[in-house]
Coordinates of C-alpha atoms in Angstrom, one line a residue:
Chain A
E1 CA 86.5 148.4 -128.5
P2 CA 89.2 147.0 -126.1
E3 CA 88.8 143.4 -125.1
V4 CA 90.4 140.7 -123.0
T5 CA 92.4 138.2 -125.0
Q6 CA 93.5 134.7 -123.9
T7 CA 95.9 132.2 -125.4
P8 CA 95.9 129.5 -126.3
S9 CA 92.3 128.8 -127.2
H10 CA 92.8 125.1 -126.6
Q11 CA 95.5 123.4 -124.6
V12 CA 95.8 119.6 -124.4
T13 CA 98.2 118.3 -121.8
Q14 CA 99.0 115.0 -120.0
M15 CA 98.3 114.5 -116.3
G16 CA 101.1 115.7 -114.2
Q17 CA 102.4 118.3 -116.6
E18 CA 102.6 122.0 -115.9
V19 CA 100.5 124.4 -118.0
I20 CA 100.4 128.2 -118.2
L21 CA 97.4 130.0 -119.4
R22 CA 97.9 133.5 -120.7
C23 CA 95.6 136.5 -120.6
V24 CA 96.0 140.1 -121.7
P25 CA 93.5 142.2 -119.8
I26 CA 92.1 145.5 -121.0
S27 CA 95.0 148.0 -120.8
N28 CA 93.7 150.5 -118.2
H29 CA 92.1 147.9 -115.9
L30 CA 93.4 147.3 -112.5
Y31 CA 91.7 144.2 -111.2
F32 CA 92.2 140.8 -112.7
Y33 CA 90.4 137.5 -112.2
W34 CA 90.4 133.8 -113.2
Y35 CA 87.3 131.7 -113.4
R36 CA 86.8 128.2 -114.6
Q37 CA 83.8 126.3 -116.0
I38 CA 83.8 122.5 -116.0
L39 CA 81.7 121.2 -118.9
G40 CA 78.0 121.5 -118.1
Q41 CA 78.6 123.2 -114.8
K42 CA 78.5 126.7 -113.4
V43 CA 81.2 129.4 -113.8
E44 CA 83.3 129.3 -110.7
F45 CA 85.6 131.9 -109.2
L46 CA 89.2 130.9 -108.8
V47 CA 91.2 134.0 -107.8
S48 CA 91.3 137.8 -107.9
F49 CA 94.5 139.9 -108.2
Y50 CA 95.1 143.5 -107.6
N51 CA 98.2 145.6 -107.0
N52 CA 100.5 142.6 -107.8
E53 CA 99.1 140.4 -105.2
I54 CA 96.2 137.9 -104.7
S55 CA 93.3 139.6 -103.0
E56 CA 91.1 136.5 -102.7
K57 CA 91.2 132.9 -103.8
S58 CA 88.6 130.1 -103.7
E59 CA 89.0 126.6 -102.2
I60 CA 89.7 125.4 -105.7
F61 CA 92.8 127.5 -106.0
D62 CA 95.1 125.2 -104.0
D63 CA 98.9 125.0 -104.0
Q64 CA 98.9 123.7 -107.5
F65 CA 97.7 127.0 -108.9
S66 CA 99.6 130.3 -109.1
V67 CA 99.0 133.6 -110.8
E68 CA 101.4 136.2 -112.0
R69 CA 101.5 139.5 -113.8
P70 CA 105.0 139.3 -115.2
D71 CA 104.9 142.5 -117.1
G72 CA 102.5 145.4 -117.6
S73 CA 100.2 143.5 -119.9
N74 CA 100.1 139.8 -119.3
F75 CA 98.3 137.9 -116.5
T76 CA 99.0 134.2 -116.2
L77 CA 97.5 131.2 -114.5
K78 CA 99.9 128.3 -113.9
I79 CA 98.8 124.8 -112.9
R80 CA 101.9 123.1 -111.6
S81 CA 100.8 119.4 -111.9
T82 CA 97.6 119.0 -113.8
K83 CA 95.0 116.5 -112.8
L84 CA 92.2 115.0 -114.9
E85 CA 89.7 117.1 -113.0
D86 CA 91.4 120.3 -114.0
S87 CA 89.9 119.9 -117.5
A88 CA 87.7 122.9 -118.0
M89 CA 87.3 126.2 -119.7
Y90 CA 89.4 128.9 -118.0
F91 CA 88.2 132.5 -118.3
C92 CA 90.2 135.5 -117.5
A93 CA 88.4 138.7 -116.6
S94 CA 89.4 142.3 -115.8
R95 CA 87.8 145.3 -114.1
K96 CA 88.6 148.9 -114.4
G97 CA 88.2 149.8 -110.8
D98 CA 87.1 153.1 -109.3
S99 CA 83.3 152.9 -109.3
R100 CA 83.1 150.5 -112.3
W101 CA 82.3 147.1 -111.0
E102 CA 81.5 145.3 -114.2
Q103 CA 84.0 142.6 -115.3
Y104 CA 85.0 141.9 -118.9
F105 CA 85.7 138.3 -119.7
G106 CA 88.0 136.8 -122.3
P107 CA 87.0 134.1 -124.7
G108 CA 88.5 131.4 -122.5
T109 CA 91.1 128.6 -122.8
R110 CA 89.8 125.1 -123.1
L111 CA 92.1 122.9 -121.0
T112 CA 92.0 119.2 -121.7
V113 CA 94.0 116.9 -119.4
T114 CA 94.5 113.4 -120.6
Chain B
D1 CA 75.2 138.3 -101.4
A2 CA 71.5 137.6 -101.8
K3 CA 70.3 134.4 -103.6
T4 CA 68.5 134.7 -106.9
T5 CA 66.0 132.5 -108.6
Q6 CA 65.6 132.3 -112.4
P7 CA 63.6 130.0 -114.7
T8 CA 65.8 127.2 -116.1
S9 CA 64.8 128.0 -119.7
M10 CA 62.7 130.3 -121.9
D11 CA 61.8 130.6 -125.5
C12 CA 61.3 133.7 -127.6
A13 CA 60.5 134.4 -131.2
E14 CA 63.0 136.3 -133.2
G15 CA 62.1 140.0 -133.4
R16 CA 59.9 139.9 -130.3
A17 CA 60.9 141.2 -126.8
A18 CA 62.5 138.7 -124.5
N19 CA 61.6 139.3 -120.8
L20 CA 63.8 137.4 -118.4
P21 CA 62.6 137.4 -114.8
C22 CA 64.7 137.1 -111.6
N23 CA 63.6 136.9 -108.0
H24 CA 65.9 138.2 -105.3
S25 CA 63.6 138.5 -102.3
T26 CA 66.4 138.7 -99.8
I27 CA 68.2 141.6 -101.5
S28 CA 69.6 144.2 -99.1
G29 CA 69.7 147.9 -99.6
N30 CA 73.3 148.2 -100.9
E31 CA 73.1 145.3 -103.3
Y32 CA 73.0 145.8 -107.0
V33 CA 71.3 143.6 -109.6
Y34 CA 73.8 142.6 -112.4
W35 CA 73.0 140.7 -115.6
Y36 CA 75.6 138.8 -117.6
R37 CA 75.1 136.4 -120.4
Q38 CA 77.1 133.5 -121.8
I39 CA 76.8 132.5 -125.4
H40 CA 77.7 128.9 -125.9
S41 CA 81.3 128.2 -124.7
Q42 CA 82.2 131.9 -124.7
G43 CA 83.2 134.0 -121.8
P44 CA 80.4 135.7 -119.8
Q45 CA 79.4 139.1 -121.1
Y46 CA 78.3 142.0 -119.0
I47 CA 74.9 143.4 -120.0
I48 CA 73.5 145.9 -117.5
H49 CA 73.2 146.6 -113.8
G50 CA 71.0 148.7 -111.5
L51 CA 70.3 149.5 -107.9
K52 CA 66.8 151.0 -107.7
N53 CA 65.9 152.7 -110.9
N54 CA 65.2 151.2 -114.2
E55 CA 68.2 151.2 -116.5
T56 CA 68.6 151.1 -120.3
N57 CA 71.6 150.7 -122.5
E58 CA 72.3 149.7 -126.0
M59 CA 71.8 146.0 -125.2
A60 CA 68.9 145.8 -122.9
S61 CA 66.6 147.4 -120.3
L62 CA 66.5 146.4 -116.6
I63 CA 63.2 146.9 -114.7
I64 CA 63.5 146.6 -110.9
T65 CA 60.3 146.4 -108.8
E66 CA 59.8 149.1 -106.3
D67 CA 60.4 146.7 -103.4
R68 CA 63.5 145.5 -105.2
K69 CA 62.6 141.8 -104.7
S70 CA 62.5 141.0 -108.3
S71 CA 63.7 142.3 -111.7
T72 CA 63.2 141.7 -115.4
L73 CA 65.8 142.0 -118.1
I74 CA 64.3 143.0 -121.4
L75 CA 65.8 142.4 -124.8
P76 CA 63.6 144.6 -126.9
H77 CA 64.0 142.8 -130.3
A78 CA 65.6 139.4 -129.7
T79 CA 67.8 138.0 -132.5
L80 CA 69.1 134.5 -133.0
R81 CA 72.5 135.8 -131.6
D82 CA 70.8 136.5 -128.3
T83 CA 70.4 132.8 -127.6
A84 CA 72.5 132.3 -124.5
V85 CA 72.4 131.6 -120.8
Y86 CA 71.5 134.7 -118.9
Y87 CA 72.7 135.2 -115.3
C88 CA 71.1 137.5 -112.7
I89 CA 73.6 138.3 -109.9
V90 CA 72.8 140.3 -106.8
W91 CA 76.0 141.8 -105.5
S92 CA 77.2 144.5 -103.1
G93 CA 80.7 144.6 -104.5
G94 CA 82.2 143.0 -101.5
S95 CA 84.4 139.9 -101.5
N96 CA 86.9 141.6 -103.8
Y97 CA 84.2 141.9 -106.4
K98 CA 84.2 138.3 -107.4
L99 CA 81.1 137.1 -109.2
T100 CA 79.1 134.1 -108.1
F101 CA 77.3 132.6 -111.0
G102 CA 74.2 130.5 -110.6
K103 CA 72.7 128.3 -113.3
G104 CA 71.0 131.1 -115.1
T105 CA 68.2 131.0 -117.7
L106 CA 68.8 129.5 -121.1
L107 CA 67.1 131.8 -123.5
T108 CA 66.5 130.2 -126.9
V109 CA 65.5 132.6 -129.7
N110 CA 63.6 130.8 -132.4
P111 CA 63.3 131.9 -136.0

């Protein structure tokens, strides 16, 4: 069964450094999402992406964040200058589209900012 | 999207049915009830969804009351691997289909 994959599984970085989290959505899906979950807290929406552009972003998704679909398979989340409070699990999700609304999530990348 | 209320936690014996309730008294006519679960530290997993009728798939059954103000997710034969946080999300598909997660119900399946 096709699944969303994410790399790396764990990323440790120093405050102020740039990180890129990578996702490979399910191949015939058209809608892509990033969510994050700070330890012990709710899963929070960050951004949705369709047709090579951002369709919606949350207040969390400020100028330090960007997303890109550089080729036909990868979907990336870049944090330009990481802060301690960016430490969280980051989940990528994809959705097929048409009348299918369910989203399929990847296993997540644990980002630790020191 | 309508607000949902779920118990914070529930226990279930392995092999028994797990019935997870969700109240959504302000649900509107075009809003669906979706269930996801999150096994510890993993990504949320889609389980099932419904509008008015009861639904069943290979993972679970969803019972929606006639007035649609509440629903119950049923795992017919719970296993230890079903221990997870279960999220009930009421959603019309608007807002670019983003999901808004609450705190959910921590279901613990005991041997």
